[in-house]
Tab-separated table of C-alpha atoms in Angstrom:
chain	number	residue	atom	x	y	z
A	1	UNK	CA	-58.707	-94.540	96.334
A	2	UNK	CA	-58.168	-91.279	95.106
A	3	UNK	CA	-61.210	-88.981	93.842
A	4	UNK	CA	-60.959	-88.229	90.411
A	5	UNK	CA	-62.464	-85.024	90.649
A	6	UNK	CA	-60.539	-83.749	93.768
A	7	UNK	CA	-58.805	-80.043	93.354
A	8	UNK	CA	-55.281	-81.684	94.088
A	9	UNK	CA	-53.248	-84.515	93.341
A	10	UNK	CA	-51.685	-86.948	94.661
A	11	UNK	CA	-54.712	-87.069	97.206
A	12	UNK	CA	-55.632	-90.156	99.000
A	13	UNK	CA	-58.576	-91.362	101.434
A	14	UNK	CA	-58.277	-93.304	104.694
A	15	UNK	CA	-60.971	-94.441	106.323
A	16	UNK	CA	-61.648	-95.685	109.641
A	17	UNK	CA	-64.618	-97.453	111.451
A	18	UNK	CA	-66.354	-96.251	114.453
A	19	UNK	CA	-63.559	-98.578	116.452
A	20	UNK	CA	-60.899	-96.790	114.828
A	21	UNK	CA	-59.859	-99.644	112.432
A	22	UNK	CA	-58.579	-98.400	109.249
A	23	UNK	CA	-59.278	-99.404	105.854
A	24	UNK	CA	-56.280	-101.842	105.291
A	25	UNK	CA	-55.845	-101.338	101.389
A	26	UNK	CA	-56.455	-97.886	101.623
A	27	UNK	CA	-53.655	-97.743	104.289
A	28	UNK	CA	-51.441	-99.856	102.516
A	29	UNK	CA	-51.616	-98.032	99.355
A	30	UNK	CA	-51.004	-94.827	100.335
A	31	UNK	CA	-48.073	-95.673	102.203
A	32	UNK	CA	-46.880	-96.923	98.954
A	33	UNK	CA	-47.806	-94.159	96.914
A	34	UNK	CA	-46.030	-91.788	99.021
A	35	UNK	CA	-42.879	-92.861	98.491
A	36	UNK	CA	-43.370	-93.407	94.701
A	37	UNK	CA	-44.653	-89.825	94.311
A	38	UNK	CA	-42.080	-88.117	95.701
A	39	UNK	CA	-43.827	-86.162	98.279
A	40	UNK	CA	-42.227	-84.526	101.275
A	41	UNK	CA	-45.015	-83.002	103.143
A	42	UNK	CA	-48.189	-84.490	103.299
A	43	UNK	CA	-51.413	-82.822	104.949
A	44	UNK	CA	-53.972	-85.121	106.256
A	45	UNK	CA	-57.341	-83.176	107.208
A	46	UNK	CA	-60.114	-84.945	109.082
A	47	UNK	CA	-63.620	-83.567	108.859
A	48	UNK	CA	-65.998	-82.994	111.664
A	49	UNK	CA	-69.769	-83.487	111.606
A	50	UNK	CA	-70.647	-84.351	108.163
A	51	UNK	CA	-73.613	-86.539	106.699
A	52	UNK	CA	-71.759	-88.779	104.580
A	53	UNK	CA	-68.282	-89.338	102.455
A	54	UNK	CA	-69.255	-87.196	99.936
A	55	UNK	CA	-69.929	-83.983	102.232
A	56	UNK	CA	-66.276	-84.742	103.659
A	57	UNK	CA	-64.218	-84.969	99.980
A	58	UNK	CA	-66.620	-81.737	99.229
A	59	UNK	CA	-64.827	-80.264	102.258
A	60	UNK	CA	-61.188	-81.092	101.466
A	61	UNK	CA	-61.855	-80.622	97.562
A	62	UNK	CA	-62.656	-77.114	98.413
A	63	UNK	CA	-60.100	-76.543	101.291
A	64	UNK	CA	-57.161	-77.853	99.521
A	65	UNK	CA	-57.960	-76.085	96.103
A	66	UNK	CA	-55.695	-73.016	96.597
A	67	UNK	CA	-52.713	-75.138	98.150
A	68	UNK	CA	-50.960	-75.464	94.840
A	69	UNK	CA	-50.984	-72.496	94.023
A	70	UNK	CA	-49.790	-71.205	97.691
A	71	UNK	CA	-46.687	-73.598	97.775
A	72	UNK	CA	-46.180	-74.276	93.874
A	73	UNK	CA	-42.846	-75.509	94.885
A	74	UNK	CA	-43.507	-77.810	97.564
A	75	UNK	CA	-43.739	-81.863	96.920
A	76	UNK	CA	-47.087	-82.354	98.508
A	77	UNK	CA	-49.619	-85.108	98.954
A	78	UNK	CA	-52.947	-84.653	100.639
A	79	UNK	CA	-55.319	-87.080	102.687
A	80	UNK	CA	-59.116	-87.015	103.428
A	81	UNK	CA	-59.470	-88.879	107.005
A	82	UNK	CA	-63.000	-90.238	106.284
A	83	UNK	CA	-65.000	-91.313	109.614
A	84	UNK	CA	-68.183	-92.084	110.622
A	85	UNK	CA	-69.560	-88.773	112.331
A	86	UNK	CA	-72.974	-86.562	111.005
A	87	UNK	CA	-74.732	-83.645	111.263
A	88	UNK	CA	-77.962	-82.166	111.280
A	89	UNK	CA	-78.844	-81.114	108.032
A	90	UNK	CA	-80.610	-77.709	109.362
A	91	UNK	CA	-77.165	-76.099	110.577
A	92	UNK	CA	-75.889	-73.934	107.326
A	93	UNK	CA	-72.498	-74.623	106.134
A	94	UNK	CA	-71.546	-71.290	103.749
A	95	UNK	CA	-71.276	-72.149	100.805
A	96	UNK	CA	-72.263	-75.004	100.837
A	97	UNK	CA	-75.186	-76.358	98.108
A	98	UNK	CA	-78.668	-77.021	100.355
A	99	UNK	CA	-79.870	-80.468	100.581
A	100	UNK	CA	-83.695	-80.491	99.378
A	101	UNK	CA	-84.846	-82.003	102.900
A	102	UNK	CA	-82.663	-78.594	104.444
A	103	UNK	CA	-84.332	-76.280	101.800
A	104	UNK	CA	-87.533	-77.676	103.201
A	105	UNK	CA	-86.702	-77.675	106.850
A	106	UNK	CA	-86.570	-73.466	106.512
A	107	UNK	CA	-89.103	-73.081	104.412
A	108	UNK	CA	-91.691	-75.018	106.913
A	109	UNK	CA	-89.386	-74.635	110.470
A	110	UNK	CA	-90.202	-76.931	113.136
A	111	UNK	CA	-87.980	-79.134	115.589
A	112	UNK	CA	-89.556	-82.098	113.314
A	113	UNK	CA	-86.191	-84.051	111.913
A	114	UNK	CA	-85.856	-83.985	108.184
A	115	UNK	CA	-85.539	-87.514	106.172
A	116	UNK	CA	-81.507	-86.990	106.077
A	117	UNK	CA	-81.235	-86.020	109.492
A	118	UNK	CA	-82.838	-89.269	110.342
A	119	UNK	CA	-81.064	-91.142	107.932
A	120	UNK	CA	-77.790	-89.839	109.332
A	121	UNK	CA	-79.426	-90.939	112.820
A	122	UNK	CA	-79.738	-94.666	111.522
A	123	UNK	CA	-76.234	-94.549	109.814
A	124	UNK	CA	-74.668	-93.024	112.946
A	125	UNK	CA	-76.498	-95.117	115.278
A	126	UNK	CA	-77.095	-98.810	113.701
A	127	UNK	CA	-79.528	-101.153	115.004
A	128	UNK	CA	-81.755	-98.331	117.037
A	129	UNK	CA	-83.976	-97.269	114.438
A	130	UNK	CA	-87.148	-97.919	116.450
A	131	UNK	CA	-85.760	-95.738	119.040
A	132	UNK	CA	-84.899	-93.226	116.342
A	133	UNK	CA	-88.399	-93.210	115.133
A	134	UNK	CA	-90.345	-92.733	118.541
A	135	UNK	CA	-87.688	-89.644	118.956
A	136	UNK	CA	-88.561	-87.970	115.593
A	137	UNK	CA	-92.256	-89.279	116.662
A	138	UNK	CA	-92.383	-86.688	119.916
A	139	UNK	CA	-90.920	-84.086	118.463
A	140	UNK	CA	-93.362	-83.966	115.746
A	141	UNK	CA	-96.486	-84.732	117.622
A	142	UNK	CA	-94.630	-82.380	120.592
A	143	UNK	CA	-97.183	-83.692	123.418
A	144	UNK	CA	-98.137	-81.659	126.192
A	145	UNK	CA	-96.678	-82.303	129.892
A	146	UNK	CA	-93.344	-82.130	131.327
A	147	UNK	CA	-92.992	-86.070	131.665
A	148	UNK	CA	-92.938	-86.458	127.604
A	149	UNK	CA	-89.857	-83.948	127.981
A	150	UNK	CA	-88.601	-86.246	130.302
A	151	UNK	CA	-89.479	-89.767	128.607
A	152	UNK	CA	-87.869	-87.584	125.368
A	153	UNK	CA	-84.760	-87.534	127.360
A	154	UNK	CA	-85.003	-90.990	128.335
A	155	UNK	CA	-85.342	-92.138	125.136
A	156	UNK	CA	-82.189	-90.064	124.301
A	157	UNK	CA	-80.247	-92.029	126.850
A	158	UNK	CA	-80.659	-94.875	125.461
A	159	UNK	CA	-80.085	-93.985	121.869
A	160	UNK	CA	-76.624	-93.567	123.031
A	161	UNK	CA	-75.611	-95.468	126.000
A	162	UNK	CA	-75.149	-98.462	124.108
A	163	UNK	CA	-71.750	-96.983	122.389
A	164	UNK	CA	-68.815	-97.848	123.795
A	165	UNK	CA	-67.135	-95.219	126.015
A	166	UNK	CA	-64.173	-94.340	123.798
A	167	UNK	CA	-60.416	-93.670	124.978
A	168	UNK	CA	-60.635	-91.420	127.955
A	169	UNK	CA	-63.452	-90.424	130.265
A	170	UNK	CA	-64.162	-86.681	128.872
A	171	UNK	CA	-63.799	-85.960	132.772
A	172	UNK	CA	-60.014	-85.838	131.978
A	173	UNK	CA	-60.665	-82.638	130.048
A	174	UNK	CA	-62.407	-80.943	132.710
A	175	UNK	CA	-66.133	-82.301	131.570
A	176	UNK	CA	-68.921	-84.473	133.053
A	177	UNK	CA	-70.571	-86.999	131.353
A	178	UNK	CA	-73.498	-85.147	129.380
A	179	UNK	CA	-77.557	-86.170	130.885
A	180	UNK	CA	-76.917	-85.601	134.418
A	181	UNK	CA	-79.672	-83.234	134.822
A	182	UNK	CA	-83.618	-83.259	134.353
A	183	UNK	CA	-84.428	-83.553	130.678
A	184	UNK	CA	-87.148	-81.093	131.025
A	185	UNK	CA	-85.034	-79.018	132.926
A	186	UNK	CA	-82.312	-79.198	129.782
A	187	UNK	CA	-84.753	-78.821	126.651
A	188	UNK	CA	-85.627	-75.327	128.465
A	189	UNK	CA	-82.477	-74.316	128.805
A	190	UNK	CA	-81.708	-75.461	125.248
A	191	UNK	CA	-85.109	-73.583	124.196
A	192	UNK	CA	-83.761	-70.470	125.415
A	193	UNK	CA	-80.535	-70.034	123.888
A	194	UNK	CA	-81.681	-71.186	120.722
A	195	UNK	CA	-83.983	-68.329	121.354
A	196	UNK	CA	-81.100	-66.267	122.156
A	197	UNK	CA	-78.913	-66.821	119.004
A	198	UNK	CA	-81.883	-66.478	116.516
A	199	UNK	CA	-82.969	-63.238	117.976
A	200	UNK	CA	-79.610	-61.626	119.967
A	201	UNK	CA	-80.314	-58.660	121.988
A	202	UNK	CA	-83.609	-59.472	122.187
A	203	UNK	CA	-85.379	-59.275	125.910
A	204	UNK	CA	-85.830	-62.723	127.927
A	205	UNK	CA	-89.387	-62.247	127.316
A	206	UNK	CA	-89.217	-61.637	123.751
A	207	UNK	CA	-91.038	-64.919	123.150
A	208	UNK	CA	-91.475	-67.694	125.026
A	209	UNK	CA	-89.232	-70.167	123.980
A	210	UNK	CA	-90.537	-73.537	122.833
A	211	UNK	CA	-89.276	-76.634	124.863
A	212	UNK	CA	-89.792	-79.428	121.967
A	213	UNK	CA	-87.141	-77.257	120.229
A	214	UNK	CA	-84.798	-77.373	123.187
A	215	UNK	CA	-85.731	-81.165	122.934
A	216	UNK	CA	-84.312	-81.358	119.311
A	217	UNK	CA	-81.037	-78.875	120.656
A	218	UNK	CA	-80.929	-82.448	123.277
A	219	UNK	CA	-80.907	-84.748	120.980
A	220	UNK	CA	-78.483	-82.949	118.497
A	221	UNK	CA	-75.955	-82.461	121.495
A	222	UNK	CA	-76.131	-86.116	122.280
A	223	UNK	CA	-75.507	-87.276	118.747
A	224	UNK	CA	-72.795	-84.716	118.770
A	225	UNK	CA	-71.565	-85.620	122.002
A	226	UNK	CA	-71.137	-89.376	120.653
A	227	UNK	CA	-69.082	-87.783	117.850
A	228	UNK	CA	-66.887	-86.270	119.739
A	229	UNK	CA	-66.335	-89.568	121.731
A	230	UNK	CA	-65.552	-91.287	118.535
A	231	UNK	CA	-63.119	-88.963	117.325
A	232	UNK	CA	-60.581	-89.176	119.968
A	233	UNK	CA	-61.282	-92.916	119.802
A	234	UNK	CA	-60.213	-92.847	115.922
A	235	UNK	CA	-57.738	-90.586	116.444
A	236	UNK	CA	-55.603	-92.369	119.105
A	237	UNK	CA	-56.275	-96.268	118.065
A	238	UNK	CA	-56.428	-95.052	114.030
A	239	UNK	CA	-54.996	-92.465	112.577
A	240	UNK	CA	-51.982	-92.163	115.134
A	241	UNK	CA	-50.760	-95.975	114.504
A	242	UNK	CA	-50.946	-95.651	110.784
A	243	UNK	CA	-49.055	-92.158	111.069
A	244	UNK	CA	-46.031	-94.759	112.867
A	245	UNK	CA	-46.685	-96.988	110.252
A	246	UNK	CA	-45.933	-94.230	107.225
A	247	UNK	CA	-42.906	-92.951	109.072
A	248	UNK	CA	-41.409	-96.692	108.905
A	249	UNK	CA	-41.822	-96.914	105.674
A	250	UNK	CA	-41.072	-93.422	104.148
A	251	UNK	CA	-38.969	-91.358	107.154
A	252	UNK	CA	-38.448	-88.609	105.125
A	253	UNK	CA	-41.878	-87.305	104.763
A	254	UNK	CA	-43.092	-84.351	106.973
A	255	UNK	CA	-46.763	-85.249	108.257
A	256	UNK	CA	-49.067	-81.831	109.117
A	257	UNK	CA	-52.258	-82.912	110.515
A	258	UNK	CA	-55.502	-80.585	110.259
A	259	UNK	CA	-58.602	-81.305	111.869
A	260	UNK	CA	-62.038	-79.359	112.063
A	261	UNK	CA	-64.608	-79.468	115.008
A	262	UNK	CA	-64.230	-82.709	116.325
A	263	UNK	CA	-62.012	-83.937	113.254
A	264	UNK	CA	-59.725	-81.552	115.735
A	265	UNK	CA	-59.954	-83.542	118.485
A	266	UNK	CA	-59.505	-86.631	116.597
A	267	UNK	CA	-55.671	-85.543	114.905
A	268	UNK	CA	-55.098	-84.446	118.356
A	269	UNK	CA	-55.708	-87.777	120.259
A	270	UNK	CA	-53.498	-89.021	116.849
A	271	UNK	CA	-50.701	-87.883	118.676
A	272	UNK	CA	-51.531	-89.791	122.116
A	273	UNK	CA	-51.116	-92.927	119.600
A	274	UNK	CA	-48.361	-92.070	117.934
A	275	UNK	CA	-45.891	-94.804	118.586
A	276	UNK	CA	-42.720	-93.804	120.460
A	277	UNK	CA	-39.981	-92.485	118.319
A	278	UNK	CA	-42.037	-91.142	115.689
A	279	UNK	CA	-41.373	-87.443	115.129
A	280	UNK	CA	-42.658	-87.234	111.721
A	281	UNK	CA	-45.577	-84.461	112.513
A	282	UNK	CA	-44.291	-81.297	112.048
A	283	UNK	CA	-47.193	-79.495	112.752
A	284	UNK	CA	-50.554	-79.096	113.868
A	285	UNK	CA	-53.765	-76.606	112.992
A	286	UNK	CA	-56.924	-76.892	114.881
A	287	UNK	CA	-60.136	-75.867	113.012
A	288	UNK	CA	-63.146	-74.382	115.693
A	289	UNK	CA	-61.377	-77.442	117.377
A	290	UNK	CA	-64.825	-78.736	119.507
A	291	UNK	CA	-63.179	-80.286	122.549
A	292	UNK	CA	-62.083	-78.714	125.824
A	293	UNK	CA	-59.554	-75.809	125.863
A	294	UNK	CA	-58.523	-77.367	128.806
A	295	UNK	CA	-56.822	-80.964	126.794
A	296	UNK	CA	-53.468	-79.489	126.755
A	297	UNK	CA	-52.980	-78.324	130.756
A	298	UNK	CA	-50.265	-79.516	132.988
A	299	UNK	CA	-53.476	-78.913	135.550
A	300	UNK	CA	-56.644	-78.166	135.489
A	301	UNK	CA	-57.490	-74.392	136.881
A	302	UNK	CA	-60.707	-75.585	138.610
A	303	UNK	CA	-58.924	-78.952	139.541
A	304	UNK	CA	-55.167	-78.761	140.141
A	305	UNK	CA	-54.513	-82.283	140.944
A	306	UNK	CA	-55.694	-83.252	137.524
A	307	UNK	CA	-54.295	-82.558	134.061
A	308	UNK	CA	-55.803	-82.434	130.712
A	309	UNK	CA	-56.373	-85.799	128.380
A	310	UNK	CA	-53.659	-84.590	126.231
A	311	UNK	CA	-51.360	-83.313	129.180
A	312	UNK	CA	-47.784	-82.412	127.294
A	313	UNK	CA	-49.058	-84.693	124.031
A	314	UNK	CA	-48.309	-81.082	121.613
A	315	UNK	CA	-44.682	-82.135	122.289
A	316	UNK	CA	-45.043	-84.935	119.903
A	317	UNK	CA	-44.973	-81.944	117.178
A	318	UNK	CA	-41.938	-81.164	115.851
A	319	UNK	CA	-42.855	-77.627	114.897
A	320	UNK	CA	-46.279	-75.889	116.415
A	321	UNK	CA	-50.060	-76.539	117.364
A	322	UNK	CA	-52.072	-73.776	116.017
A	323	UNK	CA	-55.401	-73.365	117.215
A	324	UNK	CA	-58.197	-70.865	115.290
A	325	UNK	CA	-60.645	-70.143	117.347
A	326	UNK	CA	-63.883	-67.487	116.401
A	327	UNK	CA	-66.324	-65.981	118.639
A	328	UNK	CA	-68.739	-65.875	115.600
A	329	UNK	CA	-68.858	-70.052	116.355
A	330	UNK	CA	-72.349	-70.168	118.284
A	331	UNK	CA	-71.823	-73.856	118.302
A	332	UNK	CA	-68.944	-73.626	120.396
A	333	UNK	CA	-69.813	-70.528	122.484
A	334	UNK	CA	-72.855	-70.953	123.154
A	335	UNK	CA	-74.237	-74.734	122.672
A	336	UNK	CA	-70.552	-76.654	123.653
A	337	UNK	CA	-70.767	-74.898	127.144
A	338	UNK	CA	-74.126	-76.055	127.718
A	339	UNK	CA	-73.941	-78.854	126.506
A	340	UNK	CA	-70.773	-79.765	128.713
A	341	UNK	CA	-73.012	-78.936	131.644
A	342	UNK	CA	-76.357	-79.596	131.598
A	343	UNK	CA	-76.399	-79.260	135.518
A	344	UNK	CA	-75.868	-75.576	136.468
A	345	UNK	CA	-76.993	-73.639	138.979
A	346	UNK	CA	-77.544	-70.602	137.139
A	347	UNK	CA	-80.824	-70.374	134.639
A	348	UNK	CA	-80.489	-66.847	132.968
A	349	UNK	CA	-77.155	-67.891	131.188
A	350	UNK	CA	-78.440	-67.741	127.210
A	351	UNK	CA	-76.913	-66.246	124.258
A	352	UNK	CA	-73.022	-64.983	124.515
A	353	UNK	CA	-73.101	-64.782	127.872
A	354	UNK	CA	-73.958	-68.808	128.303
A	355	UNK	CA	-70.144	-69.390	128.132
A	356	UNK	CA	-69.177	-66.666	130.940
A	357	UNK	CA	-71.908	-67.666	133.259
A	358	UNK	CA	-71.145	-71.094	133.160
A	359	UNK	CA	-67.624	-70.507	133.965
A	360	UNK	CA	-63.888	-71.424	131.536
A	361	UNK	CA	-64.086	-74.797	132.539
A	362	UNK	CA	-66.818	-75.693	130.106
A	363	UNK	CA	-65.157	-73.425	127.174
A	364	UNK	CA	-63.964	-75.407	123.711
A	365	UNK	CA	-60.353	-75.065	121.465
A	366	UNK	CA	-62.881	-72.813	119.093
A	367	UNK	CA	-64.204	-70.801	121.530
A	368	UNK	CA	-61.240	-68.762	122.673
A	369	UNK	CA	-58.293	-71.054	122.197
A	370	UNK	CA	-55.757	-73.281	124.596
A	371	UNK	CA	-55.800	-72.676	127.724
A	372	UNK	CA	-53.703	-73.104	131.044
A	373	UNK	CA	-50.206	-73.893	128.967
A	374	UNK	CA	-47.727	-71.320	129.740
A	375	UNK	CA	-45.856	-70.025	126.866
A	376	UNK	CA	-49.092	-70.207	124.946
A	377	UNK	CA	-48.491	-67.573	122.043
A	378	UNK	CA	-51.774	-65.463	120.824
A	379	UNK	CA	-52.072	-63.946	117.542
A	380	UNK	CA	-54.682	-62.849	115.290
A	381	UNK	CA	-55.026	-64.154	111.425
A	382	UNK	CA	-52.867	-61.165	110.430
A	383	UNK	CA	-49.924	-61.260	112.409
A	384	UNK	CA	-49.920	-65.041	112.250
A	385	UNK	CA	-49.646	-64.586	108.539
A	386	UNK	CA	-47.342	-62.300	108.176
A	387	UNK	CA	-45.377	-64.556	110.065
A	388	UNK	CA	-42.857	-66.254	111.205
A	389	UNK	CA	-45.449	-68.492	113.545
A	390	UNK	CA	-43.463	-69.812	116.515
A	391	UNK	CA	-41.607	-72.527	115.588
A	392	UNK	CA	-43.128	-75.226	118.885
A	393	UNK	CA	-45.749	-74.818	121.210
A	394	UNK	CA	-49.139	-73.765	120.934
A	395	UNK	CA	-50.135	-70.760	119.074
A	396	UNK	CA	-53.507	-69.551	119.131
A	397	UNK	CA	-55.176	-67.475	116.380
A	398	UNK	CA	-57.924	-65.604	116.587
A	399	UNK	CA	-59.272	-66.212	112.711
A	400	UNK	CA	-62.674	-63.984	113.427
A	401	UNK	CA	-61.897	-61.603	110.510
A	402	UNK	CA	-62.575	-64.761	107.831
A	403	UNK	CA	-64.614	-67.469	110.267
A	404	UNK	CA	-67.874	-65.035	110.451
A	405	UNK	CA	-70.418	-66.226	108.531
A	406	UNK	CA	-73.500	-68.553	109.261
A	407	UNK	CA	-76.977	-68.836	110.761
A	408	UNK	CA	-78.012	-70.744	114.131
A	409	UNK	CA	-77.556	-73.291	115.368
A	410	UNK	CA	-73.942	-72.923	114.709
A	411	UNK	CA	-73.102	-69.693	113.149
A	412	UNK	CA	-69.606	-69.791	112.187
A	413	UNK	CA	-68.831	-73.308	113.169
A	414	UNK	CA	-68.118	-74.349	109.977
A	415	UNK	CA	-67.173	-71.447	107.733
A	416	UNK	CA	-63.682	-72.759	107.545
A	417	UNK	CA	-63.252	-72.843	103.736
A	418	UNK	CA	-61.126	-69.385	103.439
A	419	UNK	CA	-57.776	-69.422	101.295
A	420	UNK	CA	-56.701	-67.464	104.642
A	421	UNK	CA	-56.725	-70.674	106.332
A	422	UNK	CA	-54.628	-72.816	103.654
A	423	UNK	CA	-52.185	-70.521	104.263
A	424	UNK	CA	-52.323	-70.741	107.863
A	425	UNK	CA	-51.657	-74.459	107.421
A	426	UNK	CA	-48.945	-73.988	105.515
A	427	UNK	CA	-47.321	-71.813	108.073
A	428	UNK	CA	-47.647	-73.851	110.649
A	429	UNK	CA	-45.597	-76.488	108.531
A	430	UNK	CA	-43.298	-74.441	106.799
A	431	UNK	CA	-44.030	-75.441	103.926
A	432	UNK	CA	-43.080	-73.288	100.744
């Protein structure tokens, strides 16, 4: 059903279970409302980490509100993907109103987890609350010894080996299976870039960074981690099926799919389930895209007898995949890389340099872009809108000058709301 108080209209919601399994009627009546409305291009934008619906129709409400006004002659239609993802409600999102737990959380700082960050825990997680509550338990009692780091990290485990493995062994995209190293060992290193971001340029001895905290940065990756999972899981067994089923019914309208963080990911494993034939999506735009930059290559630099999960998959686009990537995004340059490998034999990497240290095959879509496909154009937010974008392949843009803005964890991660990157979108699609 449509939000009444949504910035655009015609503007629909589908959403999808942690399985990918779509809300029938909500399926089935937007591809009958489509038809009956007229619209020729329709731009369907899935959300990353977000606490609930409402912080994911706040997102496209905001995001789509200077569309009309960008294509006023264009027969558009508009679709919030709604999943089930979350996020911790101490990373900033600009702009954004506070949530009084958040307001809270800064004004008494701690790695303690707020009321909504647990809630999102229980919502995100079902049926594991009393493993939920012995987590938020340690990390507000934070007891002494490096084997309550390590029963932490335990206890992390098993918050999340229960969900099912998705489509595709991340190992496709050039990444290990998070929690192969010593918890302990992990909350430091966590400890220290946090460290790192909050204070930049700093010295290593600045402070001594606090492991509990890197113990919170553990369990915040994990949840993440699962997230990520999920999308591509949504993306190819959800969205990409109901995408066929639209283009049976209404062939004539142009799909542009737009995803942020892992919302990227999931419209780009949308076109692994696309069913054969369809052409329909005519373009592509990646968000701080949090998944490998690796997805997309014929072979993998470190590995060349392997290929990325999503090996040739932008030629299901008829028109471009446009990437934005922002080294402002501390989430993705500086957490993702970690994150992606927890076992490394270098310690000192923190801060900035975490990503070079641990090497490009850790690096994510928002970090610096695709990588490994030749023909790969590279533009920054100026040139690519003054335009013409190329009119297939992948196209990354460098959207620092708007995607700037916000405090760690993530700094920039999600300061995506710019009129900048409407426009973007509707370059890559040609639309208007």
């Amino acid at each position: 059903m449509a939000d009444p108080g949504m910035s655009v209209t015609p503007y629909w919601e589908l959403t999808f279970d942690a399985d990918g399994d779509v809300d029938g009627p909500e399926r089935d009546h937007l591809i009958a409302q489509v038809t009956a409305h007229g619209v020729r291009d329709l731009i369907v934008f899935a959300h990353g980490w977000n606490e609930d619906r409402s912080g994911a129709t706040a997102l496209y409400r905001r995001f789509f509100a200077p569309v009309p006004a960008l294509a006023p002659r264009a027969r558009l239609g508009y679709v919030g993907v709604i999943w089930p993802s979350m996020r911790f409600s101490d990373e900033p999102i600009p702009d954004f109103p506070k949530s009084v737990a958040a307001v809270a959380a800064q004004r008494a700082p701690g790695p303690a987890l707020d009321k909504d960050t647990r809630n999102a825990l229980l919502r995100t997680f079902p049926g594991r609350a009393p493993v939920i509550d012995q987590l938020a338990r340690m990390l507000d009692e934070q007891p002494d010894g490096e084997g309550r780091l390590t029963e932490f990290g335990r206890l992390v485990r098993l918050l999340v080996d229960g969900e099912r493995p998705g489509v595709a062994d991340t190992s496709q995209e050039g990444e290990p299976l998070v929690f192969t190293e010593d918890p302990a060992t992990a909350c430091d290193e966590f400890a220290e870039a946090l460290a790192a971001v909050r204070s930049p340029g700093a010295p290593a001895d600045f402070s001594i960074p606090n492991p509990w905290e890197g113990a919170k940065e553990l369990l915040r990756q994990a949840a993440y981690y699962t997230m990520k999972r999920r999308g591509g899981t949504v993306g190819e067994h959800g969205l990409g099926p109901v995408i066929g089923q639209l283009a049976q019914a209404a062939p004539g309208v142009r799909v542009h799919l737009v995803g942020h963080s892992f919302g990227g990911r999931l419209v780009s494993f949308a076109l692994r389930g696309l069913p054969d034939g369809v052409s329909t999506v005519k373009s592509v735009t990646l968000l701080q895209g949090a998944f490998s930059h690796y997805a997309f290559a014929d072979r993998l630099p470190q590995d060349p007898d392997k290929a990325g999960t999503l090996k040739d998959r932008q030629r299901r686009i008829d028109g471009p995949l446009v990437c934005c990537y922002s080294h402002f995004d501390a989430a993705l340059g500086t957490f993702y890389p970690l994150a992606s490998r927890l076992a490394g034999d270098d310690r000192s990497c923190v801060g900035s340099e975490i990503a070079a240290v641990l090497g490009p095959e850790w690096g994510a879509m928002g970090h610096d872009g695709v990588q490994a496909v030749p023909g790969t154009a590279r533009l920054d937010l100026a040139a690519a809108l003054a335009g013409p974008l190329p009119a297939s392949g992948c196209v990354n843009v460098d959207a620092a000058a708007v995607v700037c803005h916000g405090g760690p964890p993530a700094g920039a991660h999600s300061d995506i709301v710019h009129p900048e990157l409407a426009r973007l979108v509707l370059a890559a699609g040609r639309i208007g």
